[in-house]
Coordinates of C-alpha atoms in Angstrom, one line a residue:
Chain S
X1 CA 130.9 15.4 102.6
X2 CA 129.3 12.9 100.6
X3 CA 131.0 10.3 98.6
X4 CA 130.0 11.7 95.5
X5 CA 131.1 14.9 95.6
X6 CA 134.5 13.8 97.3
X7 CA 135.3 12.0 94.3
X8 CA 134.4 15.0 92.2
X9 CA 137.0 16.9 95.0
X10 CA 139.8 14.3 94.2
X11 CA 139.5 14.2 90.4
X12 CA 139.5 17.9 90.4
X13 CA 142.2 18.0 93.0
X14 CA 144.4 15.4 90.6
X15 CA 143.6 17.4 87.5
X16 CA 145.0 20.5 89.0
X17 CA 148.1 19.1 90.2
X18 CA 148.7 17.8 87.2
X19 CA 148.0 21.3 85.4
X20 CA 150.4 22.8 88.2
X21 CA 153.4 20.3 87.9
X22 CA 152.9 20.9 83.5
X23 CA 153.0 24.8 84.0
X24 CA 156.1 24.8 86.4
X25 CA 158.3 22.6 84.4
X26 CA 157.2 25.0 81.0
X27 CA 157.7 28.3 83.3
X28 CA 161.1 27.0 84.2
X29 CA 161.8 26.5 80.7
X30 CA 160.7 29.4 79.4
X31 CA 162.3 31.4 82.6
X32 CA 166.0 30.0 82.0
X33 CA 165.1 30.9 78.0
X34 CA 164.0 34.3 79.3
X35 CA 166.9 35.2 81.4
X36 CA 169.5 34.3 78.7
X37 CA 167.4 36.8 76.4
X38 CA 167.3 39.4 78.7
X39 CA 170.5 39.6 79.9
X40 CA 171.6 39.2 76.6
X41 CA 170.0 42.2 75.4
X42 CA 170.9 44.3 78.5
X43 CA 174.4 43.7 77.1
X44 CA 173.4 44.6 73.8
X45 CA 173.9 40.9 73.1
X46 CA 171.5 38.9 70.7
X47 CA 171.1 35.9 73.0
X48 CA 169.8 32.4 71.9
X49 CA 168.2 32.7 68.3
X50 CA 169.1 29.2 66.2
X51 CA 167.1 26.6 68.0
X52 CA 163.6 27.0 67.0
X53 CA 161.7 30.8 65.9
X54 CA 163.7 33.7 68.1
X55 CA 165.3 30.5 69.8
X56 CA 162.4 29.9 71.6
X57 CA 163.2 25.6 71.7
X58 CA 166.6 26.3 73.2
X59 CA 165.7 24.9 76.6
X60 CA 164.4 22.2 75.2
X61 CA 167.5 21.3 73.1
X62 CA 169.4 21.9 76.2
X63 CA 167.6 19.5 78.4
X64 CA 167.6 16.9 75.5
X65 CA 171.6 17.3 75.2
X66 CA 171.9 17.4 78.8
X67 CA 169.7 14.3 78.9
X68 CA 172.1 12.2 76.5
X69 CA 175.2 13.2 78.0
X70 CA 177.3 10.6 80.5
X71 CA 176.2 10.9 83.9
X72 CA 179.8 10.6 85.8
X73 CA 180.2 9.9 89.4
X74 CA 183.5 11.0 90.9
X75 CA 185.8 8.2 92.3
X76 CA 185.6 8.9 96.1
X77 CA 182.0 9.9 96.1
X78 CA 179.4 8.2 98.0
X79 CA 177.4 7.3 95.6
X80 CA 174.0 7.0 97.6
X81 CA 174.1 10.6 99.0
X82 CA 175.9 11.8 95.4
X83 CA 172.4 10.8 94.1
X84 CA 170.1 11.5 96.5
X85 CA 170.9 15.6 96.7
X86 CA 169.8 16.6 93.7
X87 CA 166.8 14.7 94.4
X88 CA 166.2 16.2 97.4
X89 CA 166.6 19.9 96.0
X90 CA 163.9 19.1 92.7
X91 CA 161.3 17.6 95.2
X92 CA 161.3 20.1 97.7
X93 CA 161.4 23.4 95.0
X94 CA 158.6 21.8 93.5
X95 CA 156.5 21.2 96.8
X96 CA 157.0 24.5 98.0
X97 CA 154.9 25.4 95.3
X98 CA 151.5 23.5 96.6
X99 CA 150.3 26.3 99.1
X100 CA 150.5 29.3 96.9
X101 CA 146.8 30.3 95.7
X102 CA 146.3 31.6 92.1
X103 CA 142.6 32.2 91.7
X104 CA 139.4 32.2 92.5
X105 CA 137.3 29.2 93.8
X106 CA 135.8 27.5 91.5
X107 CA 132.4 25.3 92.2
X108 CA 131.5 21.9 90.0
X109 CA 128.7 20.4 91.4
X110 CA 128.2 22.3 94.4
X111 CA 131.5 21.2 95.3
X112 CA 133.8 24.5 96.0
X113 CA 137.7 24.0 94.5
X114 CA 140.1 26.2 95.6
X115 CA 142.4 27.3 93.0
X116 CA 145.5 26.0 94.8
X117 CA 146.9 22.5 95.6
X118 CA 146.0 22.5 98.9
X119 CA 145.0 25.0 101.1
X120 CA 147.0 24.1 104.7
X121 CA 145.5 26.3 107.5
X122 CA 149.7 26.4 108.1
X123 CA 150.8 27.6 104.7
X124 CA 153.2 30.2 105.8
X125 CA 155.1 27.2 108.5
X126 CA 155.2 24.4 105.8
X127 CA 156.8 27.0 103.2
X128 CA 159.5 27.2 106.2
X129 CA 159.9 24.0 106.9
X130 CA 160.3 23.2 102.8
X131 CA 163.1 26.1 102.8
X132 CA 164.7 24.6 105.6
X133 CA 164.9 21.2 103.9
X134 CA 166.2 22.8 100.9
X135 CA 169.1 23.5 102.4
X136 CA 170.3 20.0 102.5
X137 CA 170.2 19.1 98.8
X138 CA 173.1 21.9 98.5
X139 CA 175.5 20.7 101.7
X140 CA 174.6 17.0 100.7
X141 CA 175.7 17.6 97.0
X142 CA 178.6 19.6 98.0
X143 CA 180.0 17.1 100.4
X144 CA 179.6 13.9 99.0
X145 CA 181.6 14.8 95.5
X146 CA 184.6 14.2 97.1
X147 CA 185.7 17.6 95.5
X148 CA 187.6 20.5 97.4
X149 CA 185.6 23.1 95.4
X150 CA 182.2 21.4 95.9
X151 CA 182.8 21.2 99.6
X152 CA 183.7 25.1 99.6
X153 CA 180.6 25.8 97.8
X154 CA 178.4 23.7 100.1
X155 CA 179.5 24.8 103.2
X156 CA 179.3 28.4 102.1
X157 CA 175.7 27.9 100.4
X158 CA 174.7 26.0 103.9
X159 CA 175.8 28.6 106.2
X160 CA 174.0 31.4 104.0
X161 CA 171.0 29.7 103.6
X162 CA 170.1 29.3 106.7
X163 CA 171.3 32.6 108.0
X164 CA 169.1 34.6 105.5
X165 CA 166.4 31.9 106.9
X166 CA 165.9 34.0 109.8
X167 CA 164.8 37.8 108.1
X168 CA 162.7 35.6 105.5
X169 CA 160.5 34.2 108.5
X170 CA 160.6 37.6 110.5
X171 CA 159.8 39.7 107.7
X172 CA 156.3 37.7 106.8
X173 CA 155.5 38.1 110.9
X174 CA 154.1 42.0 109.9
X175 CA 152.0 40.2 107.4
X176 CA 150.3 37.4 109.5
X177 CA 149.7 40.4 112.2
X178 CA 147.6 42.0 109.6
X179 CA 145.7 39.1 107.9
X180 CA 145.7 36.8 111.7
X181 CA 146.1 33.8 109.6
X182 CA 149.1 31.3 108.6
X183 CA 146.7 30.0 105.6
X184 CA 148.1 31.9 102.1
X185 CA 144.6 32.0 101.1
X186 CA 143.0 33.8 104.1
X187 CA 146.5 36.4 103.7
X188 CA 145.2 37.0 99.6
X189 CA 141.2 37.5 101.2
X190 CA 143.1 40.1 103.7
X191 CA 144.1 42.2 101.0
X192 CA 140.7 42.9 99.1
X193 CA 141.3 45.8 100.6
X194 CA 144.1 47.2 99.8
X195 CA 147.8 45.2 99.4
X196 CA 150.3 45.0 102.0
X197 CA 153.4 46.3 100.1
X198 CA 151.5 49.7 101.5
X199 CA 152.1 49.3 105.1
X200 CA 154.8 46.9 105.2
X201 CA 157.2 48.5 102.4
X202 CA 160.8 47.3 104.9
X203 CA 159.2 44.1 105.3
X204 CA 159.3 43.5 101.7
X205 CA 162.9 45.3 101.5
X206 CA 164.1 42.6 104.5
X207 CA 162.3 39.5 102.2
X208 CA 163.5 40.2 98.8
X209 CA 167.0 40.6 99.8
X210 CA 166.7 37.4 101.7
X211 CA 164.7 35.4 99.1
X212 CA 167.6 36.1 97.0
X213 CA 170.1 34.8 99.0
X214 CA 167.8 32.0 99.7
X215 CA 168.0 31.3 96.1
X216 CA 171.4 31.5 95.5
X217 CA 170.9 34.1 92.8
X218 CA 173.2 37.4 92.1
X219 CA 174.7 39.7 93.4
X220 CA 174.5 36.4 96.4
X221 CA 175.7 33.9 94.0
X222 CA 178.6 32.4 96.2
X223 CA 177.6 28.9 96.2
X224 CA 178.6 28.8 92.5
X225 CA 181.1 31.4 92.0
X226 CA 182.1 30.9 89.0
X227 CA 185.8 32.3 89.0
X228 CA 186.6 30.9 92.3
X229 CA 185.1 27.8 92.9
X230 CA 184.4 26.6 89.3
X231 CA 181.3 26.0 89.7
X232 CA 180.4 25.6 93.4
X233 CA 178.6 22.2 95.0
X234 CA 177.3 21.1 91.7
X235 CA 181.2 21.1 90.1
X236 CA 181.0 17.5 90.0
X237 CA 177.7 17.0 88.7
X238 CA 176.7 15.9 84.8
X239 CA 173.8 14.9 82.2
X240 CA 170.8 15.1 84.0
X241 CA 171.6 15.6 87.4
X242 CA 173.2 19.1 86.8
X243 CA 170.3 19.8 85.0
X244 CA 167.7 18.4 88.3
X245 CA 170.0 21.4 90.2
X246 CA 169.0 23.8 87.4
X247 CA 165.6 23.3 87.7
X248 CA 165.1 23.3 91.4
X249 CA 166.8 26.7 91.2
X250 CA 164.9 28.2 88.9
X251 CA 161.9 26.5 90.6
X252 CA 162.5 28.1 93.9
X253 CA 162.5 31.4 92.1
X254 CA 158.9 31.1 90.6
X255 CA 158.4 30.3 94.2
X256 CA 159.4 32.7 96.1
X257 CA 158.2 35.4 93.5
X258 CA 155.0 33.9 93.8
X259 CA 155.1 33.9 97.4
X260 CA 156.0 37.9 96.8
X261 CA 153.5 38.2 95.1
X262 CA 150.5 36.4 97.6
X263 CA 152.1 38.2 100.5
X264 CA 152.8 42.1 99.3
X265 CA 151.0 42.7 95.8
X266 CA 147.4 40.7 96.7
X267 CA 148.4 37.7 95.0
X268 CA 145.5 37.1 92.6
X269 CA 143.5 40.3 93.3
X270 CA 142.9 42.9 90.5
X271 CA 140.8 44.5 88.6
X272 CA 138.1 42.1 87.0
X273 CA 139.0 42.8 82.9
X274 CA 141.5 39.7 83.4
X275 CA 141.1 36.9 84.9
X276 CA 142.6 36.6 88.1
X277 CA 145.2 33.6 87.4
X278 CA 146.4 35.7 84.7
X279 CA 146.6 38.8 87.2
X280 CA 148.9 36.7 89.6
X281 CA 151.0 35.3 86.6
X282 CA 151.6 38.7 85.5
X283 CA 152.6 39.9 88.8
X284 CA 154.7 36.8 88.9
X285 CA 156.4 37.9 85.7
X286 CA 156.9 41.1 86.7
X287 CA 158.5 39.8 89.9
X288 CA 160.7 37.2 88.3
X289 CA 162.0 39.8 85.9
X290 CA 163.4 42.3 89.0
X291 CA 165.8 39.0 89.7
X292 CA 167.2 38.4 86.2
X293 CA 167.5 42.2 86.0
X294 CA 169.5 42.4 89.1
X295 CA 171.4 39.8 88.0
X296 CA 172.4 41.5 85.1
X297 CA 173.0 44.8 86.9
X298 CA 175.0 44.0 90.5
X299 CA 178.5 42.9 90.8
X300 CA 178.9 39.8 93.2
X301 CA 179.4 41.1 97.0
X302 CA 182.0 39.5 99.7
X303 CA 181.2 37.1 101.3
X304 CA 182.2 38.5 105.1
X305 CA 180.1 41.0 104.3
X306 CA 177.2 39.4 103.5
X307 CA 177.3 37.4 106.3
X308 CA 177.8 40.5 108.6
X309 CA 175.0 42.1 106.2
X310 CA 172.2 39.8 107.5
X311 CA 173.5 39.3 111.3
X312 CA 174.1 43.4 112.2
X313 CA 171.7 44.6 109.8
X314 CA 168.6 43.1 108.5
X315 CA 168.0 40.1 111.6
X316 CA 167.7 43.4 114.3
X317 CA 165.8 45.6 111.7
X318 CA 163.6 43.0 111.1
X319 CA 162.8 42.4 115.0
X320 CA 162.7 46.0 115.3
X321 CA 160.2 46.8 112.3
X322 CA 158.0 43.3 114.4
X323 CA 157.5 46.1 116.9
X324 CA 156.9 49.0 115.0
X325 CA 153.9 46.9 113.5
X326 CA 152.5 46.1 116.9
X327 CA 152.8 49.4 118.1
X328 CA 150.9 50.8 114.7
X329 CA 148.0 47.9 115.4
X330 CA 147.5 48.4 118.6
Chain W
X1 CA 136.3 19.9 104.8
X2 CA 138.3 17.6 107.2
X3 CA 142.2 18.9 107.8
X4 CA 143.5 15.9 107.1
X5 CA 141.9 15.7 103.9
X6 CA 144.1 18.8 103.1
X7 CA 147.3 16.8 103.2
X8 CA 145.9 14.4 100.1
X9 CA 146.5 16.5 97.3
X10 CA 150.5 17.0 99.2
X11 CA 150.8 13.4 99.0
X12 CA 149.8 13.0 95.6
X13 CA 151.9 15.4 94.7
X14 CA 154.8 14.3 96.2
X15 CA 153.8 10.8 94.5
X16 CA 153.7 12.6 90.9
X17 CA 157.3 14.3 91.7
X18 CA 159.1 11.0 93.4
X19 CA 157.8 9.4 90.4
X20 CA 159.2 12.1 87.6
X21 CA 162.7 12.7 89.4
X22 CA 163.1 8.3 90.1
X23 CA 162.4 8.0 86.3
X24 CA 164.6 10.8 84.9
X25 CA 167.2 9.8 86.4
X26 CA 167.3 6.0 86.1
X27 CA 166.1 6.8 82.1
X28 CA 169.0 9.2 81.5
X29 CA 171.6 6.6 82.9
X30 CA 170.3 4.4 80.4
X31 CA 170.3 6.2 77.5
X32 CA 173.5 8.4 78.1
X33 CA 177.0 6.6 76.8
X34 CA 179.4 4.8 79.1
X35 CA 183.1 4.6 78.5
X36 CA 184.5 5.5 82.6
X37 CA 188.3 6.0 82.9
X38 CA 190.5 6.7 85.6
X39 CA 191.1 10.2 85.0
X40 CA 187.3 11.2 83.9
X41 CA 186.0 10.0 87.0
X42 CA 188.8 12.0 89.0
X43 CA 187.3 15.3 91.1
X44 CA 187.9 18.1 88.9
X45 CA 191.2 20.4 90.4
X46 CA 192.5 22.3 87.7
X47 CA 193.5 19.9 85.6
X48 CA 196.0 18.7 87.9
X49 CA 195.8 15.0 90.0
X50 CA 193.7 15.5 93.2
X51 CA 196.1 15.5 96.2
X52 CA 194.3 14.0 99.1
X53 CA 191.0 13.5 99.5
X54 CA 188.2 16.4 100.5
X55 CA 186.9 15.5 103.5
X56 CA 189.5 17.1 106.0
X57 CA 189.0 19.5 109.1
X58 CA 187.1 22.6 107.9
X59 CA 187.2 26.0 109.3
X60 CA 185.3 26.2 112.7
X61 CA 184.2 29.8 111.6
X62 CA 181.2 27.7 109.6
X63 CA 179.5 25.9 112.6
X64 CA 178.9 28.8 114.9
X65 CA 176.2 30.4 112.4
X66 CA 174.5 26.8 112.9
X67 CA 174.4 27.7 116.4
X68 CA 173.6 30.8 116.6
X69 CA 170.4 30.3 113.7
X70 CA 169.3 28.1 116.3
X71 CA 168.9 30.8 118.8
X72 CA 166.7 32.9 116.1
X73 CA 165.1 29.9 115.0
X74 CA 163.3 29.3 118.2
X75 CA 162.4 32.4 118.4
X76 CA 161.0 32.6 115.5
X77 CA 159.2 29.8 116.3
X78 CA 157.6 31.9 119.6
X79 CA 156.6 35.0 117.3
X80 CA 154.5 33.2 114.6
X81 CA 151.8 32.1 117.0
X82 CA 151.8 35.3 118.4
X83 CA 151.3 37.5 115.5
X84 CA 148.9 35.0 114.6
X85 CA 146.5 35.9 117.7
X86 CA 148.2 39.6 118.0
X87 CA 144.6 41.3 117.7
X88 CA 143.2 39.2 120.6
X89 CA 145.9 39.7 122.9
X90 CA 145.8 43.4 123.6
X91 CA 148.4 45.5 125.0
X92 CA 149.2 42.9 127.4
X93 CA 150.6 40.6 124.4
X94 CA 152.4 43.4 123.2
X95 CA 154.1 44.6 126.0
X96 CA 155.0 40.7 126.7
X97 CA 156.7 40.3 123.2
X98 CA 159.0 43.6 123.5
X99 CA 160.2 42.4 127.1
X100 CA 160.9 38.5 125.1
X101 CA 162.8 40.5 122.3
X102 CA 164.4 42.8 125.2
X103 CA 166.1 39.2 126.7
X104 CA 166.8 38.2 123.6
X105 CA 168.5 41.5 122.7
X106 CA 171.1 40.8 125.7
X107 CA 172.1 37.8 124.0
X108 CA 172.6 39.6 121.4
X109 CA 174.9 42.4 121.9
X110 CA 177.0 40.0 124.1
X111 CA 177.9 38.2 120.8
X112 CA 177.9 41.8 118.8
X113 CA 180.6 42.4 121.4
X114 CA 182.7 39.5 121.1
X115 CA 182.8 39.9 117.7
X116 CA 180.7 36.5 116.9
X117 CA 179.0 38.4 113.6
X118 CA 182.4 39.5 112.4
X119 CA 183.7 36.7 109.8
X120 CA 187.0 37.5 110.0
X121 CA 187.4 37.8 113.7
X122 CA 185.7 34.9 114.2
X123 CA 187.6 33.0 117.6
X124 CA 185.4 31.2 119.9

């Protein structure tokens, strides 16, 4: 590669992370504006409609308030970790997002740009490796408020997380047998064909249950049970810092719909009409809309059994349906 | 393309998000108002004075799902290179993954049996 067309690469490469970070922190705007409205209306509520036409600037007030407001640290806290988990939870929903592809390549100068922020030949690992680390923004947070229901909430969140951890990674294994790639790129080229959700309909079963445990969201909400542990491992937290534990959840949901989306529905494939980013943003849509309409439909489960759930039911099924694929292949 | 070159637009990244979160947070502790007290800066607990601190023993029945994720984990780690080559490895491969799962299984039923997935029942 030359050195004038890898400065081309890096401008265009900076340019497009920029665009990226922009359009997640609007989504996630627009998503938590969204999900008030639409629960709202499934419970033949109005919702938000002061702030702004249809109250379409009420995340914005909210951040703004939440923004001014004290930031308190609990006596008994240590400070240092009190500040750092919320950190850690922001920065790693937001850098999950880097390896999911949203269209086409495009060429400036004979130099070929890759609609995504980076294209790792290990996509499918470092999206693992970013849930794993999520993890610890939760236990952190929930440890070091010095608050009995924060601690509850953490240890609960920790020990769900990573149990629901193992049917997310199994479940995409029937997808990387298909497409013989890691890379999320090479899995969206695999499905020109047709998309996976055909042939691996339990595999998606298995990873939407688990991507919504992953993310904390209804009917798995326990972290944050609201009429028994207040408010769960972010109890303690105020002004901005509750809200750096909004956005990262609400992050990892664009995420992992995305991800959905790249791994079962053909990402940005469809018919040519639309552009392709606006194909996968509608799919995202689509996707993001089945969470806040379960949340607004389920009732919260046990927590036993949702433990028991994911270790007698979906972990063997999951190994089990790793087989049926192989024997199908081969 | 080199690979490492792949990991530059990650850094930068990371760089543009360390930046936002370090600035939002040291901005809104300026601008938000100060007055601290005793009792605003006590744990919430119902309205009621904190007794003790939080930081005491905590059930066991917590720690053995960090164990046993461990198990999985590592396997987990086994089966993504191997669906990643499936198609070259034949029936050989195959066969060689359901007798690794088959071991695995052993493990597993031993702990079905001593009731390690059942929350309640939990005593190791």
């Amino acid at each position: 590669m030359t050195k004038e067309s890898f400065i081309i690469w890096l401008i265009a490469k900076i340019i497009l992370i920029l665009v990226v970070f922009v359009a997640l922190l609007l989504t996630i705007a627009f998503l938590i504006y969204a999900e008030r409205k639409i629960i709202a209306f499934m419970q033949s509520r109005i919702g938000p409609n002061r702030v702004g036409p249809i109250g379409l600037l009420q995340p914005f007030a909210d951040i703004t308030k939440l923004f001014l407001k004290e930031d308190l640290i609990p006596a008994g806290a240590d400070k240092f970790l009190f500040v750092l988990a919320p950190c850690i939870s922001v920065f790693t929903a937001f850098m999950a997002f880097s390896v999911i592809p949203f269209g086409r390549d495009i060429v400036i100068h004979n130099v070929i740009i890759p609609l995504q922020i980076t294209n790792l030949n290990v996509g499918v690992l470092f999206l693992m490796a970013i849930f794993a680390i999520n993890v610890y923004g939760i236990v952190l947070a929930g440890w070091s408020s010095n608050s009995k229901y924060s601690l509850f909430g953490g240890m609960r969140s920790c020990a769900q997380m990573i149990s629901y951890e193992l049917p997310l990674g199994l479940s995409m294994v029937g997808i990387l047998m298909l497409s013989h790639s890691l890379s999320l790129r090479s899995i969206v080229a695999a499905q020109s064909k047709h998309w996976f959700i055909l042939m691996q309909m339990p595999a998606f079963i298995v990873f939407l249950i688990s991507s919504i445990a992953e993310t904390n969201r209804a009917p798995f909400d326990f972290p944050e049970a609201e009429p028994e542990l207040v408010a769960g491992y972010h109890t303690e937290y105020s002004s901005f810092k509750f809200a750096m534990f909004f956005m990262a959840e609400y992050a990892s949901m664009i995420t992992l719909s995305a991800l959905a989306v790249t791994l079962f529905f053909g990402g940005w494939l469809g018919p040519s009409f639309l552009p392709p980013f606006i194909w996968f943003f509608i799919k995202v849509c689509l996707m993001l809309f089945f969470f806040i309409w379960l949340r607004a439909t389920y009732p919260r489960l046990r927590y036993d059994k949702l433990m028991k759930f994911q270790w007698t039911v979906l972990l063997p099924f999951s190994l089990l349906w790793i087989l049926i694929t192989g024997a199908i292949l081969i | 393309m080199s690979m490492i070159l792949n990991y530059l637009p990650l850094f930068i990244l990371a760089v543009l998000v360390g930046f936002f979160i370090i600035t939002s947070v040291i901005l809104s502790g300026f601008i938000g108002p100060k007055n601290p007290n005793t009792t605003k800066s006590s744990p919430y607990e119902c309205g009621i004075i904190p007794e003790d601190t939080a930081r005491k023993k905590f059930p066991i029945k917590f720690y053995p799902v960090a164990m046993l994720f461990v198990v999985f984990d590592v396997e987990l780690v086994f089966i993504y290179p191997w669906a990643v080559v499936f198609n070259k490895l034949g029936v050989s491969g195959y066969v060689e993954m359901v007798i690794f799962i088959l071991i695995l299984l052993v493990g597993y039923l031993y702990i079905l049996k001593r009731g390690g997935f059942e929350w309640e029942k939990r005593n190791f």
